Amino acid sequence: MTDTPIADMPDAPRRSLSARLSDWYFAETPNPAKRVQFSRPLTPWIFLLPQLAIVVIFFYWPSVQAVTSSFYIEDPFGFGSTFVGFENYTDAVTNSQYASTAWFTALFCVVVTALSLGLGLLLAVKADKVIRGAETYKTLLISVYAIAPPVAGLIGMMFFDMHMGPFTKLFAAFGYDLRVGIDYWDTAFALTVIAVWKQIPYNFIFFLSGLQSVPVSVREAALIDARSGWRRFKDIILPLLAPTAFFLLVINITYTMFDTFSIIDVIVKDKPANNPMTLVYKVYLDGFKGNDIGGSSAQSVILMIVVAALTVVQFRFLERRVHYG
Amino acid sequence: MQKIKPFDHLILILGTLFLCLPVFMALMSSTHTAIDIHSNGLFLTPGDNAGPTYTKVLTARGGFTGDVTGLRMLMNSMIMGIGFAVGKIVLSMMAAYALVYFRFRFATVIFWAIFTTLLLPLEVRIMPSYQVMSTLGLLNTYTGLIVPLLASATGTFFFRQFFKSVPDELLEAARIDGAGPVKFFIDILVPLSRTMMAAIFIIMFIYGWNQYLWPLLMTTDETFYTLMRGIKSILQVWVGSQIPDYNEAFALAVLAMVPPVAVVVIFQRMFIKGLTESDK
């Protein structure tokens, strides 16, 4: 035996800065290290090598490149690039189209998050209450989670089709001419409906499992204390669900910012014309369709900062929870 | 004391209809002809054109994209889903093992280097990622499709939490029996993690299968198209055509959603566990 057990002092008075930082970041209870560990110089590196290699090549390299190229303007014909300092950033931020895209993204985030959280919670509360058919409702509601956003976009597109879409016909019956893909707010409406539709199951799953982890004793006590179902929900169940709700809030915002890309791409189809789009879609359009690499990178970096801030908030306040897709 | 409340059921039924009816109508409409859909709208009843439509979508070369069949795209999506899930599990278990069970220099630095990846999704660095991939010559390869997506540390985080909850006595006992790090990992930790691995596999399979943006950028060669990429193509063909191939688009959508939905329904309990109990 070459390994020596390392006894970690459980109540050591001073913990290292990084340990405290990690506790803060992951909001962990201070019990990080194993009491017993191997101490071999080489073996851990062999286990770490594949993950490290991939992280360095596919995460750090492109991220650094995004930051560097955001300070350059690339010649469209490939004859080198010129250092321009913060010009790409100022150009991006002062661009009127960027401003309107940013406003739309913010509005889209608020509306989609509010609706999908609200509806997810409503369905979870009801599914938690009923006994008959509970499993069937659950399975049906959850199964939509597995449908990819572009598939949701495709189905949504059919429902909002100008010739035969049921929603278009429904609006026509009320005398409104719904023109998705042509009218700005009509398209925004369609995008919102599809994005909410796709996200309800995710919120439903988390709210339902949050509800079901409320102990029976608490429920029974609540039943005695408060006769009104609404008061019981508002004063007892809702506070218990708060951590779940806050976690979902961050997840839903990142979902609306990033995962709706494919829904927008399917509905808008590379023809932004007069259609709403999100900031990520603009990064894609400017970079790949407009060949403005510097401008696209600058927008990427701005987005990186926004998302990084959101994620830190998520980890800081939200226990140890990770979003798995 | 619980009585049946019609109002609760009403809300649940409405919610279920809102979520499931579009999917059902897509399924039903895919069995009608394009002309039928064009003149009558979407259907709630099955038609008699399922055979020709699905045969065409699955096997016709150039049916809508040029020289890739639906079967090929189905296979590519399968490779993408399974490859991603397996890769993620292998990589993250190994890395998490090193982080939890070893004491070594720079462990903290490595920890942070890996977990910083949780901060930024791929979407914010698509342009430079594309450039890196083309520098490495990985465009239009399965490696290029799968490996860059593995750069996020979600799985590592998950297994790190799980390993930390494994009792210390196991390692002590194993070491008394003379087991080295590799033996302990393969003979004890991996079998112990089987449920966790299954849960993560389901979630990662769906994640890999449903990827859209990355395959869109990485593949120009149609033989590497996934079903999600195929959806983009079928829509591009529509521009200018007389009556759009609604039925084929629906059939493609059905093909693209059946495998992940089946996985979720069949392994529902395990799926929910993996999704919600990542911290236990």
XYZ file of C-alpha atoms in Angstrom:
605
model
C 0.000 0.000 0.000
C 1.524 3.231 -1.134
C -1.492 5.374 -0.461
C -1.873 7.088 2.825
C -5.287 8.007 4.104
C -5.721 11.705 4.449
C -7.641 12.741 7.473
C -9.437 15.951 6.680
C -10.024 17.909 9.829
C -13.792 18.257 9.979
C -13.805 21.477 11.928
C -10.622 23.109 10.770
C -10.707 26.751 11.815
C -9.448 28.235 8.550
C -10.564 26.992 5.194
C -8.789 27.960 2.017
C -10.077 30.823 -0.100
C -10.883 28.590 -3.038
C -12.793 26.193 -0.821
C -14.889 29.034 0.503
C -15.311 30.378 -3.024
C -16.515 26.999 -4.186
C -18.958 26.784 -1.288
C -20.281 30.176 -2.218
C -20.516 29.362 -5.898
C -22.187 26.017 -5.521
C -23.922 26.980 -2.281
C -22.701 23.748 -0.747
C -22.649 22.683 2.811
C -19.007 22.757 3.864
C -18.207 19.073 3.613
C -16.260 18.897 0.412
C -13.417 16.412 0.505
C -13.512 12.674 0.984
C -11.998 11.488 4.229
C -9.942 8.985 2.285
C -8.330 9.772 -1.019
C -5.746 8.231 -3.272
C -2.594 10.239 -3.567
C -0.827 9.197 -6.691
C 0.804 11.805 -8.864
C -0.105 10.455 -12.294
C -3.356 8.455 -12.159
C -5.793 11.376 -11.699
C -4.374 13.087 -14.760
C -5.040 10.023 -16.881
C -8.676 10.066 -15.761
C -8.938 13.812 -16.338
C -7.157 13.963 -19.672
C -10.093 13.297 -22.061
C -12.390 15.830 -20.402
C -9.647 18.420 -20.077
C -8.585 18.056 -23.694
C -12.133 18.583 -24.921
C -12.757 21.514 -22.604
C -9.557 23.248 -23.718
C -10.039 22.647 -27.447
C -13.776 23.181 -27.719
C -14.472 25.606 -24.902
C -11.465 27.768 -24.046
C -10.007 28.076 -27.520
C -13.241 29.315 -29.159
C -14.114 31.495 -26.162
C -10.740 33.210 -26.295
C -11.100 33.552 -30.040
C -14.504 35.177 -29.597
C -12.991 37.761 -27.299
C -9.993 38.454 -29.555
C -11.915 38.676 -32.800
C -14.377 41.047 -31.177
C -11.547 43.623 -31.182
C -10.761 43.223 -34.874
C -12.497 43.961 -38.140
C -11.889 41.171 -40.574
C -11.396 41.963 -44.227
C -14.352 40.422 -46.092
C -12.031 39.024 -48.757
C -9.730 37.399 -46.250
C -6.801 39.847 -46.465
C -6.016 39.993 -42.780
C -7.736 41.964 -40.077
C -7.365 45.341 -38.394
C -7.371 46.053 -34.674
C -10.209 48.419 -33.878
C -10.447 48.374 -30.097
C -13.996 48.637 -28.831
C -15.428 49.778 -32.153
C -17.294 46.525 -32.747
C -18.928 46.887 -29.351
C -19.942 50.500 -29.814
C -21.182 49.718 -33.322
C -23.235 46.812 -32.007
C -24.747 48.650 -29.074
C -25.562 51.840 -30.954
C -27.068 49.976 -33.911
C -30.828 50.603 -33.874
C -31.563 47.064 -35.022
C -29.533 45.729 -32.111
C -31.506 47.823 -29.684
C -34.838 46.610 -31.023
C -33.609 43.002 -30.985
C -32.484 43.404 -27.390
C -35.854 44.843 -26.425
C -37.675 42.036 -28.140
C -35.452 39.444 -26.446
C -36.173 40.951 -23.035
C -39.918 41.109 -23.670
C -39.912 37.597 -25.111
C -38.077 36.319 -22.010
C -40.558 37.939 -19.637
C -43.678 36.753 -21.465
C -42.489 33.203 -22.223
C -41.115 32.709 -18.710
C -44.222 34.044 -17.007
C -46.647 32.032 -19.127
C -44.778 28.734 -19.098
C -44.038 28.955 -15.366
C -47.637 29.882 -14.579
C -49.224 27.200 -16.728
C -46.672 24.594 -15.621
C -47.463 25.374 -11.980
C -51.220 25.340 -12.541
C -51.105 21.935 -14.221
C -48.741 20.535 -11.587
C -51.000 21.658 -8.731
C -54.019 20.079 -10.399
C -52.173 16.882 -11.300
C -50.997 16.631 -7.709
C -54.598 16.911 -6.478
C -56.472 14.454 -8.639
C -56.334 10.739 -8.014
C -58.221 9.274 -10.916
C -56.172 9.369 -14.106
C -53.222 11.107 -12.459
C -50.664 8.851 -14.145
C -52.222 9.307 -17.574
C -52.206 13.087 -17.310
C -48.643 12.969 -16.091
C -47.377 10.786 -18.914
C -49.162 12.816 -21.563
C -47.966 16.141 -20.204
C -44.391 14.989 -19.741
C -44.018 13.341 -23.136
C -44.004 16.688 -24.944
C -40.718 17.472 -23.156
C -38.910 15.115 -25.514
C -39.974 16.963 -28.651
C -37.165 19.040 -30.110
C -37.678 22.806 -30.475
C -37.302 22.677 -34.286
C -39.985 19.981 -34.464
C -42.180 22.152 -32.250
C -41.412 25.003 -34.624
C -42.387 22.925 -37.630
C -45.690 21.819 -36.121
C -46.342 25.371 -34.945
C -45.622 26.662 -38.414
C -48.337 24.393 -39.809
C -50.820 25.587 -37.223
C -50.087 29.199 -38.151
C -49.907 28.497 -41.895
C -51.589 31.302 -43.829
C -53.519 28.922 -46.088
C -54.646 26.060 -43.923
C -53.456 26.695 -40.343
C -56.154 26.073 -37.708
C -55.061 29.095 -35.668
C -55.189 31.329 -38.725
C -58.709 30.070 -39.410
C -59.693 30.566 -35.801
C -58.520 34.170 -35.849
C -60.227 34.679 -39.199
C -63.500 33.538 -37.620
C -63.138 36.493 -35.237
C -62.340 38.764 -38.123
C -58.589 39.041 -37.513
C -56.183 38.452 -40.350
C -53.244 36.596 -38.778
C -50.161 36.934 -40.952
C -47.329 35.031 -39.319
C -44.009 35.597 -41.065
C -45.106 38.950 -42.472
C -46.519 40.969 -39.600
C -44.062 41.641 -36.765
C -46.426 41.140 -33.825
C -48.245 38.224 -35.424
C -44.945 36.412 -35.763
C -44.026 37.354 -32.208
C -47.340 35.903 -31.047
C -46.731 32.619 -32.895
C -43.179 32.367 -31.528
C -44.461 32.936 -28.001
C -47.180 30.284 -28.269
C -44.722 27.701 -29.616
C -41.989 28.553 -27.116
C -44.427 28.345 -24.185
C -45.925 25.110 -25.506
C -42.474 23.528 -25.651
C -41.459 24.666 -22.156
C -44.583 23.822 -20.103
C -43.688 20.120 -19.628
C -40.264 20.977 -18.193
C -41.754 23.316 -15.591
C -44.549 20.838 -14.933
C -42.060 18.036 -14.121
C -40.144 20.180 -11.641
C -43.172 21.699 -9.961
C -44.863 18.322 -9.640
C -41.827 16.671 -8.088
C -41.484 19.703 -5.814
C -45.113 19.336 -4.739
C -44.795 15.637 -4.186
C -41.811 16.107 -1.925
C -43.924 18.174 0.482
C -44.284 15.838 3.480
C -47.729 14.383 4.204
C -47.549 15.723 7.771
C -47.191 19.274 6.481
C -50.138 18.814 4.157
C -52.277 17.439 6.962
C -51.318 20.224 9.320
C -52.139 22.715 6.602
C -55.510 21.093 6.082
C -56.356 21.667 9.732
C -55.016 25.216 9.840
C -56.513 26.577 6.677
C -59.855 25.587 5.301
C -59.598 27.585 2.113
C -57.670 25.754 -0.619
C -56.300 28.988 -2.020
C -54.939 30.115 1.357
C -53.374 26.720 1.917
C -51.676 26.995 -1.449
C -50.568 30.598 -1.029
C -49.308 30.404 2.559
C -47.878 26.911 2.777
C -47.303 25.216 -0.547
C -46.030 28.220 -2.496
C -43.228 29.128 -0.048
C -42.138 25.498 -0.068
C -42.000 25.629 -3.856
C -40.026 28.877 -3.924
C -36.582 27.280 -4.446
C -37.937 25.229 -7.350
C -39.606 28.281 -8.804
C -36.471 30.371 -8.586
C -34.394 27.653 -10.156
C -36.930 27.354 -12.970
C -36.970 31.113 -13.415
C -33.301 31.156 -14.385
C -33.645 28.037 -16.539
C -36.624 29.521 -18.362
C -34.799 32.755 -19.066
C -31.811 30.890 -20.528
C -34.208 28.678 -22.461
C -35.938 31.676 -24.010
C -32.642 33.311 -24.841
C -30.944 30.312 -26.413
C -33.072 27.242 -27.042
C -35.701 29.170 -28.961
C -33.122 29.645 -31.699
C -34.436 26.697 -33.683
C -38.076 27.746 -33.311
C -37.194 31.168 -34.695
C -35.103 29.646 -37.457
C -37.967 27.420 -38.571
C -40.573 30.190 -38.460
C -38.458 33.065 -39.777
C -36.353 30.953 -42.180
C -33.300 33.169 -42.608
C -35.557 35.989 -43.810
C -35.506 38.444 -40.938
C -37.211 41.083 -43.125
C -39.734 42.528 -40.697
C -39.730 39.650 -38.228
C -38.789 39.660 -34.569
C -35.675 37.761 -33.501
C -33.589 37.169 -30.419
C -30.027 38.305 -29.760
C -28.634 34.824 -30.380
C -30.349 34.675 -33.736
C -28.779 38.006 -34.631
C -25.319 36.695 -33.674
C -25.922 33.834 -36.067
C -27.270 36.014 -38.889
C -24.497 38.614 -38.645
C -21.767 35.989 -38.375
C -22.846 33.381 -40.880
C -25.103 35.231 -43.292
C -23.657 38.723 -42.999
C -19.994 37.662 -42.648
C -19.443 40.331 -39.999
C -17.172 38.244 -37.782
C -15.987 41.078 -35.552
C -19.492 42.397 -34.936
C -20.888 38.945 -34.348
C -18.096 38.168 -31.869
C -18.680 41.400 -29.979
C -22.349 40.481 -29.632
C -21.298 36.993 -28.500
C -19.121 38.463 -25.768
C -21.954 40.702 -24.541
C -24.223 37.660 -24.397
C -21.530 35.653 -22.608
C -21.420 38.247 -19.855
C -25.210 38.256 -19.478
C -25.421 34.458 -19.336
C -22.448 34.096 -17.025
C -24.085 36.525 -14.612
C -27.357 34.587 -14.777
C -25.621 31.283 -14.154
C -23.658 32.586 -11.187
C -26.930 33.809 -9.721
C -28.427 30.401 -10.348
C -25.632 28.532 -8.609
C -25.331 31.003 -5.827
C -28.950 30.960 -4.775
C -30.167 27.665 -6.011
C -28.598 24.785 -4.184
C -26.810 22.261 -6.288
C -28.903 22.037 -9.352
C -27.824 21.722 -12.944
C -29.841 22.082 -16.099
C -29.433 18.983 -18.221
C -30.886 20.164 -21.474
C -62.492 12.704 2.164
C -61.216 13.618 -1.268
C -64.040 13.987 -3.703
C -63.713 14.159 -7.438
C -63.447 17.750 -8.532
C -64.635 18.308 -12.075
C -62.918 21.697 -12.239
C -59.468 20.191 -11.619
C -60.065 17.627 -14.307
C -61.300 20.285 -16.699
C -58.063 22.241 -16.350
C -55.955 19.117 -16.717
C -57.887 18.020 -19.790
C -57.544 21.449 -21.385
C -53.820 21.496 -20.619
C -53.322 18.013 -21.989
C -55.246 18.914 -25.136
C -53.187 22.063 -25.624
C -49.966 20.085 -25.335
C -50.898 16.841 -27.065
C -53.435 17.786 -29.713
C -50.896 19.454 -32.040
C -48.730 16.345 -31.871
C -51.709 14.107 -32.546
C -52.838 16.245 -35.473
C -49.324 16.181 -36.935
C -49.375 12.393 -36.701
C -52.799 12.103 -38.312
C -52.125 14.665 -41.019
C -48.966 12.834 -42.036
C -51.188 10.007 -43.291
C -53.038 12.234 -45.777
C -51.887 13.576 -49.129
C -50.454 17.062 -49.495
C -53.376 18.162 -51.684
C -55.833 16.871 -49.129
C -54.131 18.883 -46.375
C -53.869 21.920 -48.601
C -57.589 21.994 -49.301
C -59.003 20.650 -46.032
C -56.531 21.740 -43.360
C -55.172 19.480 -40.642
C -56.811 16.195 -39.706
C -57.957 14.489 -36.552
C -58.585 11.168 -38.268
C -56.156 8.841 -40.026
C -55.969 8.892 -43.809
C -54.943 6.219 -46.271
C -51.750 7.712 -47.604
C -49.419 6.710 -44.759
C -47.712 3.956 -46.767
C -46.596 6.043 -49.748
C -45.640 9.087 -47.650
C -43.510 7.238 -45.119
C -41.919 5.037 -47.798
C -40.980 8.143 -49.723
C -39.643 10.004 -46.709
C -37.655 7.030 -45.453
C -36.229 5.678 -48.669
C -36.538 8.117 -51.554
C -33.186 9.577 -52.418
C -33.708 13.216 -53.244
C -37.259 13.015 -51.966
C -36.664 16.435 -50.522
C -33.010 17.059 -49.893
C -30.932 15.755 -52.781
C -29.088 12.604 -51.915
C -29.940 11.622 -48.398
C -32.778 9.330 -47.376
C -34.845 9.545 -44.224
C -33.344 6.277 -43.045
C -29.885 7.746 -43.293
C -30.947 10.773 -41.282
C -32.586 8.509 -38.725
C -29.315 6.613 -38.417
C -27.322 9.839 -38.070
C -29.659 11.101 -35.354
C -29.262 7.782 -33.580
C -25.459 8.023 -33.800
C -25.640 11.579 -32.531
C -27.921 10.707 -29.588
C -26.155 7.547 -28.480
C -22.649 8.832 -29.217
C -23.277 11.970 -27.225
C -24.825 10.142 -24.275
C -22.112 7.487 -24.082
C -19.323 10.023 -24.556
C -20.758 12.238 -21.869
C -21.072 9.415 -19.354
C -17.573 8.033 -19.958
C -15.841 11.416 -19.884
C -17.685 12.803 -16.929
C -17.420 9.700 -14.767
C -13.677 9.598 -15.288
C -13.202 13.288 -14.588
C -15.495 13.222 -11.553
C -13.638 10.186 -10.207
C -10.317 12.005 -10.434
C -11.765 15.106 -8.770
C -13.434 13.304 -5.882
C -11.123 10.409 -5.110
C -7.636 11.838 -5.639
C -5.501 14.344 -3.870
C -3.196 15.984 -6.393
C -1.540 19.286 -7.224
C -3.662 21.872 -9.052
C -6.853 19.970 -8.270
C -8.638 23.245 -7.479
C -7.472 24.896 -10.692
C -8.650 21.918 -12.723
C -11.953 21.914 -10.879
C -12.597 25.520 -11.822
C -11.347 25.064 -15.381
C -13.903 22.316 -15.908
C -16.824 23.877 -14.105
C -16.497 27.252 -15.778
C -17.921 25.547 -18.868
C -21.266 25.456 -17.092
C -21.410 29.219 -17.433
C -21.610 29.504 -21.178
C -23.785 27.527 -23.560
C -22.473 26.672 -27.000
C -24.816 29.157 -28.645
C -22.864 32.184 -27.486
C -19.666 31.073 -29.211
C -20.946 29.440 -32.379
C -18.903 31.546 -34.784
C -15.462 30.939 -33.222
C -16.386 27.295 -32.550
C -17.103 26.911 -36.235
C -13.741 28.449 -37.088
C -11.943 26.105 -34.698
C -13.719 23.122 -36.230
C -12.764 24.124 -39.732
C -9.140 24.690 -38.650
C -9.101 21.171 -37.220
C -10.729 19.754 -40.368
C -13.657 18.352 -38.388
C -16.492 19.765 -40.507
C -18.712 16.985 -41.853
C -17.492 14.301 -39.470
C -19.242 12.462 -36.657
C -16.434 13.556 -34.352
C -17.170 17.174 -35.189
C -20.870 16.634 -34.592
C -20.528 15.005 -31.196
C -17.271 15.868 -29.429
C -17.582 19.689 -29.140
C -20.952 19.261 -27.427
C -19.212 17.227 -24.738
C -17.314 20.303 -23.572
C -19.989 21.244 -21.046
C -19.503 19.864 -17.555
C -23.118 19.018 -16.664
C -22.377 15.289 -16.444
C -19.181 15.795 -14.466
C -21.077 17.917 -11.988
C -23.741 15.258 -11.625
C -21.323 12.386 -11.034
C -19.202 14.477 -8.692
C -22.246 14.979 -6.490
C -23.074 11.307 -6.671
C -19.546 10.103 -5.860
C -19.419 12.425 -2.889
C -22.496 10.709 -1.498
C -20.869 7.261 -1.741
C -19.810 6.154 1.760
C -16.080 6.438 2.517
C -16.083 2.966 4.028
C -16.312 1.448 0.565
C -12.950 2.827 -0.445
C -11.398 1.898 2.889
C -12.662 -1.664 2.552
C -11.499 -1.909 -1.040
C -8.053 -0.705 -0.106
C -7.737 -3.197 2.680
C -8.485 -5.818 0.070
C -5.660 -4.386 -2.007
C -7.634 -2.716 -4.779
C -5.849 0.045 -6.731
C -7.562 3.162 -8.138
C -8.414 1.579 -11.493
C -9.782 -1.582 -9.962
C -11.838 0.342 -7.425
C -13.306 2.490 -10.199
C -14.222 -0.354 -12.538
C -15.221 -3.029 -10.051
C -16.991 -0.969 -7.414
C -17.852 2.569 -8.471
C -19.117 1.836 -11.985
C -21.516 -0.957 -10.945
C -22.689 1.231 -8.078
C -23.519 4.051 -10.492
C -25.658 1.982 -12.834
C -28.967 3.700 -12.035
C -27.363 7.117 -12.268
C -25.794 6.211 -15.580
C -29.147 5.102 -16.973
C -30.861 8.292 -15.850
C -28.129 10.460 -17.352
C -28.150 8.383 -20.522
C -31.838 9.089 -21.125
C -31.471 12.820 -20.642
C -28.318 13.069 -22.712
C -29.740 10.911 -25.489
C -32.668 13.292 -25.863
C -30.333 16.268 -25.699
C -28.070 14.841 -28.411
C -30.939 13.693 -30.603
C -32.617 17.112 -30.422
C -29.543 19.170 -31.345
C -30.316 21.617 -34.125
C -27.940 24.564 -34.330
C -24.691 22.639 -34.148
C -25.513 20.076 -36.887
C -26.807 22.978 -38.963
C -23.374 24.591 -38.903
C -21.203 21.494 -38.930
C -22.706 19.575 -41.817
C -22.861 20.673 -45.419
C -22.421 17.131 -46.705
C -25.912 15.651 -46.799
C -24.804 12.163 -45.797
C -24.196 13.571 -42.310
C -27.607 15.197 -42.005
C -29.614 14.410 -38.876
C -33.406 14.531 -38.825
C -33.274 18.008 -37.275
C -31.080 19.207 -40.112
C -33.522 17.544 -42.524
C -36.339 19.700 -41.169
C -34.404 22.792 -42.167
C -33.872 21.384 -45.661
C -37.454 20.394 -46.260
C -38.540 23.932 -45.424
C -35.968 25.473 -47.737
C -37.317 23.429 -50.647
C -40.779 24.854 -50.045
C -39.953 28.275 -51.342
C -41.592 28.541 -54.757
C -43.124 25.102 -54.905
C -46.816 24.925 -55.813
C -48.329 22.957 -52.978
C -45.845 22.428 -50.129
C -45.246 18.795 -49.149
C -47.144 19.163 -45.880
C -47.520 15.423 -45.499
C -43.793 14.761 -45.876
C -42.906 17.525 -43.445
C -45.300 16.017 -40.897
C -43.919 12.549 -41.508
C -40.410 13.860 -40.927
C -41.563 15.569 -37.731
C -43.127 12.314 -36.565
C -39.906 10.405 -37.265
C -37.942 13.044 -35.385
C -40.124 12.928 -32.290
C -41.039 9.267 -31.920
C -37.710 7.943 -30.523
C -37.162 10.573 -27.803
C -40.839 10.567 -26.808
C -40.805 6.772 -26.605
C -37.714 6.881 -24.403
C -39.346 9.383 -22.043
C -42.608 7.461 -21.811
C -40.987 4.047 -21.312
C -38.370 5.173 -18.812
C -40.532 7.884 -17.263
C -39.590 7.268 -13.657
C -35.875 7.081 -14.327
C -36.066 10.124 -16.571
C -37.743 12.259 -13.918
C -35.246 11.077 -11.345
C -32.301 12.029 -13.537
C -33.803 15.394 -14.344
C -34.912 16.516 -10.905
C -32.782 14.722 -8.366
C -29.391 15.640 -9.681
C -28.372 16.835 -6.260
C -28.984 13.646 -4.359
